[in-house]
Coordinates of C-alpha atoms in Angstrom, one line a residue:
X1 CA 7.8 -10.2 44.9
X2 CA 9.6 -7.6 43.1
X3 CA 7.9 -5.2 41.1
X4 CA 9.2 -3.0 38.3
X5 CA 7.9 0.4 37.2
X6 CA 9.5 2.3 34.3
X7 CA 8.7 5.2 31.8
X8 CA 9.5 8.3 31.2
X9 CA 8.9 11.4 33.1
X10 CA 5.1 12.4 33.2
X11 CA 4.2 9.0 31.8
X12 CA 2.1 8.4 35.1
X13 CA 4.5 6.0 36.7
X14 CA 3.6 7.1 40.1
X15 CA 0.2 8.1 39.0
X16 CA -0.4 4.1 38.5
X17 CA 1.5 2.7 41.1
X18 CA -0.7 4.4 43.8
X19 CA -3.9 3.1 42.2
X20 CA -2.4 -0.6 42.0
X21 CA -0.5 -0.8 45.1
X22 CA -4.0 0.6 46.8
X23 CA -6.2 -1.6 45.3
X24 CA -3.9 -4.3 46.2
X25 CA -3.8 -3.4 49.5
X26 CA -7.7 -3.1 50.1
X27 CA -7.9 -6.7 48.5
X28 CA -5.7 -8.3 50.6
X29 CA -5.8 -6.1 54.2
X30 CA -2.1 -5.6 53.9
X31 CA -0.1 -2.6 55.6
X32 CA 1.7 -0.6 53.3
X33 CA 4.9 1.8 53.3
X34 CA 6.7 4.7 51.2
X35 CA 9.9 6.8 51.1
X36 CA 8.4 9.6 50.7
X37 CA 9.0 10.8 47.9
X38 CA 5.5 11.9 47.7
X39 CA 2.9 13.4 50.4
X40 CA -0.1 11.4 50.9
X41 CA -2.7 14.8 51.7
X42 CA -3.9 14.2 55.3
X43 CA -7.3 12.2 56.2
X44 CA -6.7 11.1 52.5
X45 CA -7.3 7.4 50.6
X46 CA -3.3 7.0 51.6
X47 CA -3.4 8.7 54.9
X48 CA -2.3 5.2 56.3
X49 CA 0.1 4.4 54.9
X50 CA 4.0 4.7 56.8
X51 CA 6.8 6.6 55.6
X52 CA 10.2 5.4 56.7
X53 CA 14.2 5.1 55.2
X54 CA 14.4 2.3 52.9
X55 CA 17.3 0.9 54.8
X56 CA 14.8 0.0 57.5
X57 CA 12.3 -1.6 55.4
X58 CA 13.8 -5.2 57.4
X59 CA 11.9 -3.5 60.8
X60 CA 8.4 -3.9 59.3
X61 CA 5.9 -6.6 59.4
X62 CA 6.1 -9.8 57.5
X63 CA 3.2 -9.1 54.3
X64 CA 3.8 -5.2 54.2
X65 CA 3.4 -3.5 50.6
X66 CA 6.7 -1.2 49.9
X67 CA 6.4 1.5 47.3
X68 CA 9.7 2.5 46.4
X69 CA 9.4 5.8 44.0
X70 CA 12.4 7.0 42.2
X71 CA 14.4 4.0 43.2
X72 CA 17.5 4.8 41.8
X73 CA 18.0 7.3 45.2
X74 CA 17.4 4.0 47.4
X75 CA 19.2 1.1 45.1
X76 CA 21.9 2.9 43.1
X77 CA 23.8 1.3 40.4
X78 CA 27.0 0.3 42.1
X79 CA 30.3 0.1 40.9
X80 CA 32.1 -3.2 39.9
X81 CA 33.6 -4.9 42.6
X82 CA 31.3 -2.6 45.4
X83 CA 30.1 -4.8 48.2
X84 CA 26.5 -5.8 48.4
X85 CA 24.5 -3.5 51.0
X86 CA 22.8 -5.3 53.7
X87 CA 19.2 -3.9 52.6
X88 CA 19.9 -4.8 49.1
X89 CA 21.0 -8.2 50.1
X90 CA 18.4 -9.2 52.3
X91 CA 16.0 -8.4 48.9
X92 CA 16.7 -12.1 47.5
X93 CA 14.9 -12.8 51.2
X94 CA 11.6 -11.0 51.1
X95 CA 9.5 -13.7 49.5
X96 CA 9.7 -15.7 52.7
X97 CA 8.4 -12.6 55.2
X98 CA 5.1 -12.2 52.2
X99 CA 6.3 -8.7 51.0
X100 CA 6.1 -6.8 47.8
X101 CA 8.3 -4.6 46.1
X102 CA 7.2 -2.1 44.0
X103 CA 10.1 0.0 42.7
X104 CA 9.4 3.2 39.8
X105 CA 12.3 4.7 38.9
X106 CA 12.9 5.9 34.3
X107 CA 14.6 3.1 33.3
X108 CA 15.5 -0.1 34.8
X109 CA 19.5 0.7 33.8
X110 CA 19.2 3.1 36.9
X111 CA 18.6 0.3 39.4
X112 CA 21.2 -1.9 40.9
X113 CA 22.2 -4.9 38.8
X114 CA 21.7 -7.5 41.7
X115 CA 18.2 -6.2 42.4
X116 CA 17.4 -6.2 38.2
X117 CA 18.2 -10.2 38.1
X118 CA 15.5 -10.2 41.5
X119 CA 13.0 -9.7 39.3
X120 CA 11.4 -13.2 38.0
X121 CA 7.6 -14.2 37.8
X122 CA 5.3 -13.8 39.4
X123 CA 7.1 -10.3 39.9
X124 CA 7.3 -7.9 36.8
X125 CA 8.3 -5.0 35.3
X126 CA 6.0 -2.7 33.8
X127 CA 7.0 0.4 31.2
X128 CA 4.7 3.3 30.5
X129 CA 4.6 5.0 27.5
X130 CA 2.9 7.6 27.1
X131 CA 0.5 8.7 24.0
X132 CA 0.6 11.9 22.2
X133 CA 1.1 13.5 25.6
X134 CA -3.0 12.3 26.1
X135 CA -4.0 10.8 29.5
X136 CA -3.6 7.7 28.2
X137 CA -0.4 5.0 28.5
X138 CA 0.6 2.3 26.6
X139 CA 1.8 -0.6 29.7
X140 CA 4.1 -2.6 28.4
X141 CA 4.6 -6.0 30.6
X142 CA 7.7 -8.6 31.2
X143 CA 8.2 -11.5 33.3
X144 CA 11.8 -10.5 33.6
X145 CA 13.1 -6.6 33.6
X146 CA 13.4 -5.8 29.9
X147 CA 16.8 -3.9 29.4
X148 CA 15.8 -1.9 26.3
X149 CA 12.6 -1.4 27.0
X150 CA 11.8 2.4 25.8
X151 CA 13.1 1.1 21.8
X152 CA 10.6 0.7 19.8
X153 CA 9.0 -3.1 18.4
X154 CA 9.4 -3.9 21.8
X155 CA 6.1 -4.8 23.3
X156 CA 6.6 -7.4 20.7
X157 CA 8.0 -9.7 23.7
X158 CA 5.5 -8.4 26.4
X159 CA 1.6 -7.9 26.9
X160 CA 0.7 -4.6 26.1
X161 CA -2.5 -3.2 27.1
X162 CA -3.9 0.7 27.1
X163 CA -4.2 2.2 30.7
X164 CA -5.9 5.2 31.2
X165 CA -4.7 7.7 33.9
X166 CA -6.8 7.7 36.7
X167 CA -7.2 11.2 37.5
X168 CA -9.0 10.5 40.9
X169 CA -5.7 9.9 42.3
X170 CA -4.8 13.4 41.8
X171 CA -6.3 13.9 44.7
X172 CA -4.3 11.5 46.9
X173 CA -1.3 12.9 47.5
X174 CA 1.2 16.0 46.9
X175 CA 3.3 15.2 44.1
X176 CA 7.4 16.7 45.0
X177 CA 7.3 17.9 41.4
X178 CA 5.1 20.0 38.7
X179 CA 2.6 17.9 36.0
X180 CA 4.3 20.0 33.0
X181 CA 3.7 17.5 30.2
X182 CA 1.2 18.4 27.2
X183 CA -0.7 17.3 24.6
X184 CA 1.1 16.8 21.7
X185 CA 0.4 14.8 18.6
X186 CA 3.6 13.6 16.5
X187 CA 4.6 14.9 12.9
X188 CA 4.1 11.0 11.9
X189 CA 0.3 11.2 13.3
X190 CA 0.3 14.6 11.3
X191 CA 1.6 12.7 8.1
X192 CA -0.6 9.9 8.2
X193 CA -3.8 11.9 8.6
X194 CA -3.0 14.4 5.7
X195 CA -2.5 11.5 3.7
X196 CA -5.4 10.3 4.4
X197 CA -7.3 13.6 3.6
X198 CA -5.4 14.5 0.5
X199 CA -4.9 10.9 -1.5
X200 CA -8.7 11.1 -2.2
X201 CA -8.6 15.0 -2.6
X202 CA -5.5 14.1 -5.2
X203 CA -7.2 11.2 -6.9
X204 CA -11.0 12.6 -7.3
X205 CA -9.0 16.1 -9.1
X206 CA -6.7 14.2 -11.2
X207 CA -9.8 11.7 -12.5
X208 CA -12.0 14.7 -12.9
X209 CA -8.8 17.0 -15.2
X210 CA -9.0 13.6 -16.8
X211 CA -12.7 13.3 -17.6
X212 CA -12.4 17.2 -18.2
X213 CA -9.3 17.0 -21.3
X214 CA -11.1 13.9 -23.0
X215 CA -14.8 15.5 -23.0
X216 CA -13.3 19.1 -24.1
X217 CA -11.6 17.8 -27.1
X218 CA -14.6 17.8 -29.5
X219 CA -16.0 21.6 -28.0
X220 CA -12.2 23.0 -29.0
X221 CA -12.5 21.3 -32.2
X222 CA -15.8 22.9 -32.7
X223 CA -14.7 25.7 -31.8
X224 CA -11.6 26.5 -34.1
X225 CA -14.1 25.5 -36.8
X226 CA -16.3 28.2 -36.2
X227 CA -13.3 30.6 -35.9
X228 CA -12.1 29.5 -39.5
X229 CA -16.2 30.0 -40.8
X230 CA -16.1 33.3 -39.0
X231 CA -12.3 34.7 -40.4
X232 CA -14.0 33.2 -44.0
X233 CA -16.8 35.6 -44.1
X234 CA -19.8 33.7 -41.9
X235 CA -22.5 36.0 -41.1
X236 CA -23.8 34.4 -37.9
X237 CA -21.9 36.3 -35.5
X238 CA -23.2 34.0 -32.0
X239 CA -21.8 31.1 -33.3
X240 CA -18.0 32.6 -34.2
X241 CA -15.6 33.0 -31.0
X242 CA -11.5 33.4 -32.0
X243 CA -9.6 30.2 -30.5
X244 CA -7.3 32.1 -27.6
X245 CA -3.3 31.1 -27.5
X246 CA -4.0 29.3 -24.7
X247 CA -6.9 27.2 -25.7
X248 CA -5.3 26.2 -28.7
X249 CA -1.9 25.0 -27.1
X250 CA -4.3 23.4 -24.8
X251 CA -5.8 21.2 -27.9
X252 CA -2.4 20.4 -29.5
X253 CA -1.3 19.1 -26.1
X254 CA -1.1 15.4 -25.9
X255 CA -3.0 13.7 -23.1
X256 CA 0.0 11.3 -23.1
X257 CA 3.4 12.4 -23.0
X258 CA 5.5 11.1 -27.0
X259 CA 1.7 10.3 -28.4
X260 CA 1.1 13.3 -30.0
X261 CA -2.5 12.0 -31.9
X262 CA -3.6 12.5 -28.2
X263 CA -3.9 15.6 -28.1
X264 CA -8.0 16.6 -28.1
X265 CA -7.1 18.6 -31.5
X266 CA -7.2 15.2 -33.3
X267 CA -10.1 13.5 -31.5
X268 CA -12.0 13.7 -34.5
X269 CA -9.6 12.5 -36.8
X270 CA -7.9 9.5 -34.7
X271 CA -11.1 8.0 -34.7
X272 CA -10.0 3.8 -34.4
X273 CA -10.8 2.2 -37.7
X274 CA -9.1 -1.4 -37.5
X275 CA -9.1 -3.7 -34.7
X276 CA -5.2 -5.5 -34.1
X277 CA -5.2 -9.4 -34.4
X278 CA -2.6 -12.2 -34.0
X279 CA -2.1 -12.0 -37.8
X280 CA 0.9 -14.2 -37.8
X281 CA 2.9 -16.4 -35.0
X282 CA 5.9 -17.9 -35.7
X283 CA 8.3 -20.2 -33.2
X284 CA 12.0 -19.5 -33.7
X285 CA 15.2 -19.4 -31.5
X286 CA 12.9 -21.8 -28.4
X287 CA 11.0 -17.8 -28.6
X288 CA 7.1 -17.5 -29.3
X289 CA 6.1 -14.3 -31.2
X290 CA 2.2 -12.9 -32.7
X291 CA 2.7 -9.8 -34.7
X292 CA -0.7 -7.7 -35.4
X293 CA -1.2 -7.5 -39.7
X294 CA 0.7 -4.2 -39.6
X295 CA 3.5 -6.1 -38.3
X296 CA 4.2 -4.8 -35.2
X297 CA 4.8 -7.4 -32.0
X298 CA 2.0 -8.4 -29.4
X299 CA 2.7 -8.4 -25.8
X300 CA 1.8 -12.2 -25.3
X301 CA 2.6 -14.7 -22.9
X302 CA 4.2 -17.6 -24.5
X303 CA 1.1 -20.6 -23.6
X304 CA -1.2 -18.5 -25.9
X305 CA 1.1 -17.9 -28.6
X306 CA 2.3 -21.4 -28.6
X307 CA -1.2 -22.6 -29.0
X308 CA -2.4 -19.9 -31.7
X309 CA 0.9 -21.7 -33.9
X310 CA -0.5 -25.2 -33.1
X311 CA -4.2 -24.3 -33.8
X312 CA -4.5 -21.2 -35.7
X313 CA -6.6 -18.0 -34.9
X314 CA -10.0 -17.4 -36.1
X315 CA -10.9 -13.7 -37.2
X316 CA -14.7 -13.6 -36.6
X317 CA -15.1 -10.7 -36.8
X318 CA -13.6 -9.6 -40.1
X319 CA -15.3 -9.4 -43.6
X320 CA -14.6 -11.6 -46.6
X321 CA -12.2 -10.2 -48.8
X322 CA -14.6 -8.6 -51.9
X323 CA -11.5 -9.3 -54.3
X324 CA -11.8 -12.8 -53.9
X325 CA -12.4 -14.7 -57.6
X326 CA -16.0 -16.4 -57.2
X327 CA -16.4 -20.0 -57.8
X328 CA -16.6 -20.6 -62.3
X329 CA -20.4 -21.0 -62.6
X330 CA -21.5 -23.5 -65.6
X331 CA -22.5 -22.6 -68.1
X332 CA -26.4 -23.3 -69.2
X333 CA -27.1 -25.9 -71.5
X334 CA -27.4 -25.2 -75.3
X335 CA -30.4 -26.7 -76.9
X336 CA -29.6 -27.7 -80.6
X337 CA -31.6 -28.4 -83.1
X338 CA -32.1 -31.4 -85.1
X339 CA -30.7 -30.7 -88.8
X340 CA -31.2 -33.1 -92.2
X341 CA -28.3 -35.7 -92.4
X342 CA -26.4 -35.1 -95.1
X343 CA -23.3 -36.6 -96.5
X344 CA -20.1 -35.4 -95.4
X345 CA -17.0 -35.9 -97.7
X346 CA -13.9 -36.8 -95.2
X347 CA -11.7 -34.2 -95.4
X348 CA -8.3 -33.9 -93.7
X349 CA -8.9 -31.1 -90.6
X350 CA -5.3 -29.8 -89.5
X351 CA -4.5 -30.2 -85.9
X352 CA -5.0 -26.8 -84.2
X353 CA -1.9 -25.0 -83.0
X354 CA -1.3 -25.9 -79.1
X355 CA -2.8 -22.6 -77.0
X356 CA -0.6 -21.1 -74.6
X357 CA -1.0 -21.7 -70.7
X358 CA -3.1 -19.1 -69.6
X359 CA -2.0 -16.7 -66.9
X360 CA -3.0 -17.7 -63.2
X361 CA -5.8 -16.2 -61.3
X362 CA -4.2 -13.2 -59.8
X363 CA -4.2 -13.4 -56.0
X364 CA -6.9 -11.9 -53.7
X365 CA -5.7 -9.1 -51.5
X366 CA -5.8 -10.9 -48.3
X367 CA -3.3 -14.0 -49.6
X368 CA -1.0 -11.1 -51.0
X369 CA -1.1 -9.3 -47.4
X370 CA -0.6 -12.4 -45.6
X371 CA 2.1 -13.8 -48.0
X372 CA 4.2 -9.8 -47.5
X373 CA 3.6 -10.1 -43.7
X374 CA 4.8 -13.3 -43.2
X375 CA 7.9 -12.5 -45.6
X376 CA 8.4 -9.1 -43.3
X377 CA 7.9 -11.4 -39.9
X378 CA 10.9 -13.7 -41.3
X379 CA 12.9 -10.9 -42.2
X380 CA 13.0 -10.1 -38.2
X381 CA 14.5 -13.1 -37.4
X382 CA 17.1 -13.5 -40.1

């Protein structure tokens, strides 16, 4: 079968074709040969291995192993229309005889087209990509050659497992060139690991300036009081300490940008002392709205505000109204007494003058806020 090896250079292509094409050989008691583009070092693991001209590999044994490294030399890409060499030809051949191919070369591009479409299952081809320079390769694996193999996303159609380099080999054979590749981990690695480091560095700062402008208000405050007491005559001198410029542009400076009560000057003073309520909901225009009893609109979704206008909202938590007329008590029960009867001439009584209507019971102060706010809540919509 036909055997692919890619990568680029120093990603251990060769490195890992040895070990494989050894081990295979051990397994199965099969001959193996080279061009030569490496020196196997004498009375070495691969000191048995044949080196011969590619065009000849027809003259060896039926089973023999063939490492092919830097293929491109061997099985050019040819030119459209070239005619088909004999050695590549005979390739569509070798499963008969029981041999193996195993071609390295950078990219499968480099290797002549006819031998690419060759390569089927149980074949493969194999790409090597190195990490961070490490001694350690990602091995990316197709049935078929993959054309754009080095792009990235694509061991997304292969098997990709991690391969270490087996450094053993090293001592196998002469490489023809220098091992110049280093260590080097990407700007993205870099990146990622500062972020890592720095978003918690970031967030525990920004929480703790946080927790640091909310506890500091009332201290300032405390502060420019005892620098008024002191500039008014106080005689406790330990206790007086002159606000700085900066600390008091530091207390007039909101802790959220257009809400100037923010600032930790007025901490004392902004103090909350009402609590916002759905004091009226009204339906108009297929639209849902609560305002609070200042008048000003609640952010509500529309199921809740459609089912405080069918059922009402319930204050618990707010006092009756002391302005509220009481109930009329009765009045107690007058005792008379019993007096002699007398008689009484008739005498003609005039009919008493009609009284006027007496004024209403004014309203209590709640009815006459809820009555403006519902008036100022239809003045929105008209």
């Amino acid at each position: 079968m036909l055997h692919v090896i890619t990568g680029a250079n120093g990603a251990g292509k060769t490195l890992n074709t040895l070990k494989w094409v050894r081990e295979r050989s051990l397994k199965e008691n099969r001959p193996v040969c080279h061009n030569g583009r490496f020196e196997p070092v004498p009375g070495g693991e691969l000191s048995s291995w044949k080196k011969i001209d590619f065009k000849d590999w027809q003259k060896e044994p039926d089973g023999t192993i063939f490492l092919i490294d830097e293929c491109h030399n061997d099985l050019p890409v040819r030119g459209s229309g070239a005619a088909v060499p004999e050695e590549v030809r005979m390739l569509a051949e070798h499963r008969r005889r029981g041999m193996d191919f195993y071609l390295v070369t950078q990219h499968p591009q480099n290797l002549d087209n006819f031998v690419r479409r060759l390569v089927g299952s149980p074949g493969w081809h194999r790409h090597l990509k190195r990490t961070f320079g490490a001694d350690l390769v990602s091995c990316i694996e197709w049935e078929a050659v993959n054309p754009n193999c080095e792009k990235s996303g694509s061991g997304k159609s292969g098997t990709v497992t991690m391969v270490g380099f087996p450094k053993e080999v090293y001592s196998w054979y002469k490489s023809a060139s220098l091992h110049t590749g280093k260590k080097k981990i990407p700007r993205a690695v870099w990146t990622v690991l500062a972020t890592v480091v720095l978003v918690p560095v970031m967030g525990y700062l920004a929480i703790t300036g946080v927790y640091k402008n909310v506890t500091k208000g009332a201290p300032q405050a405390a502060e420019t009081a005892a620098a008024k007491s002191g500039s008014s005559g106080a005689t406790n001198a330990g206790q007086t300490r002159v606000v700085t410029p900066y600390e008091y542009v530091q207390s007039h400076t909101a802790r959220i940008p257009g809400f100037p009560h923010t600032a930790p000057a007025y901490d004392q003073v902004a103090q909350p002392v009402e609590v916002p309520y759905p004091a009226a909901c009204v339906t108009m225009r297929d639209e849902c709205r609560c305002y609070t009893q200042q008048a000003t609109l609640i952010t509500m979704d529309e199921a809740t505000c459609m089912l405080i206008v069918k059922r009402g909202f319930f204050v618990d938590f707010k006092r009756p109204n002391a302005d509220m007329p009481l109930q009329r008590q009765e009045k107690p029960a007058v005792t008379a007494q019993l007096a002699p009867v007398q008689t009484v001439v008739p005498q003609t009584v005039p009919m008493p003058e009609p009284r006027e209507r007496s004024a209403p019971l004014p309203q209590d102060s709640y009815s006459q806020g809820l009555a403006a706010r519902n008036a100022q809540v239809r003045s929105i919509f008209q």
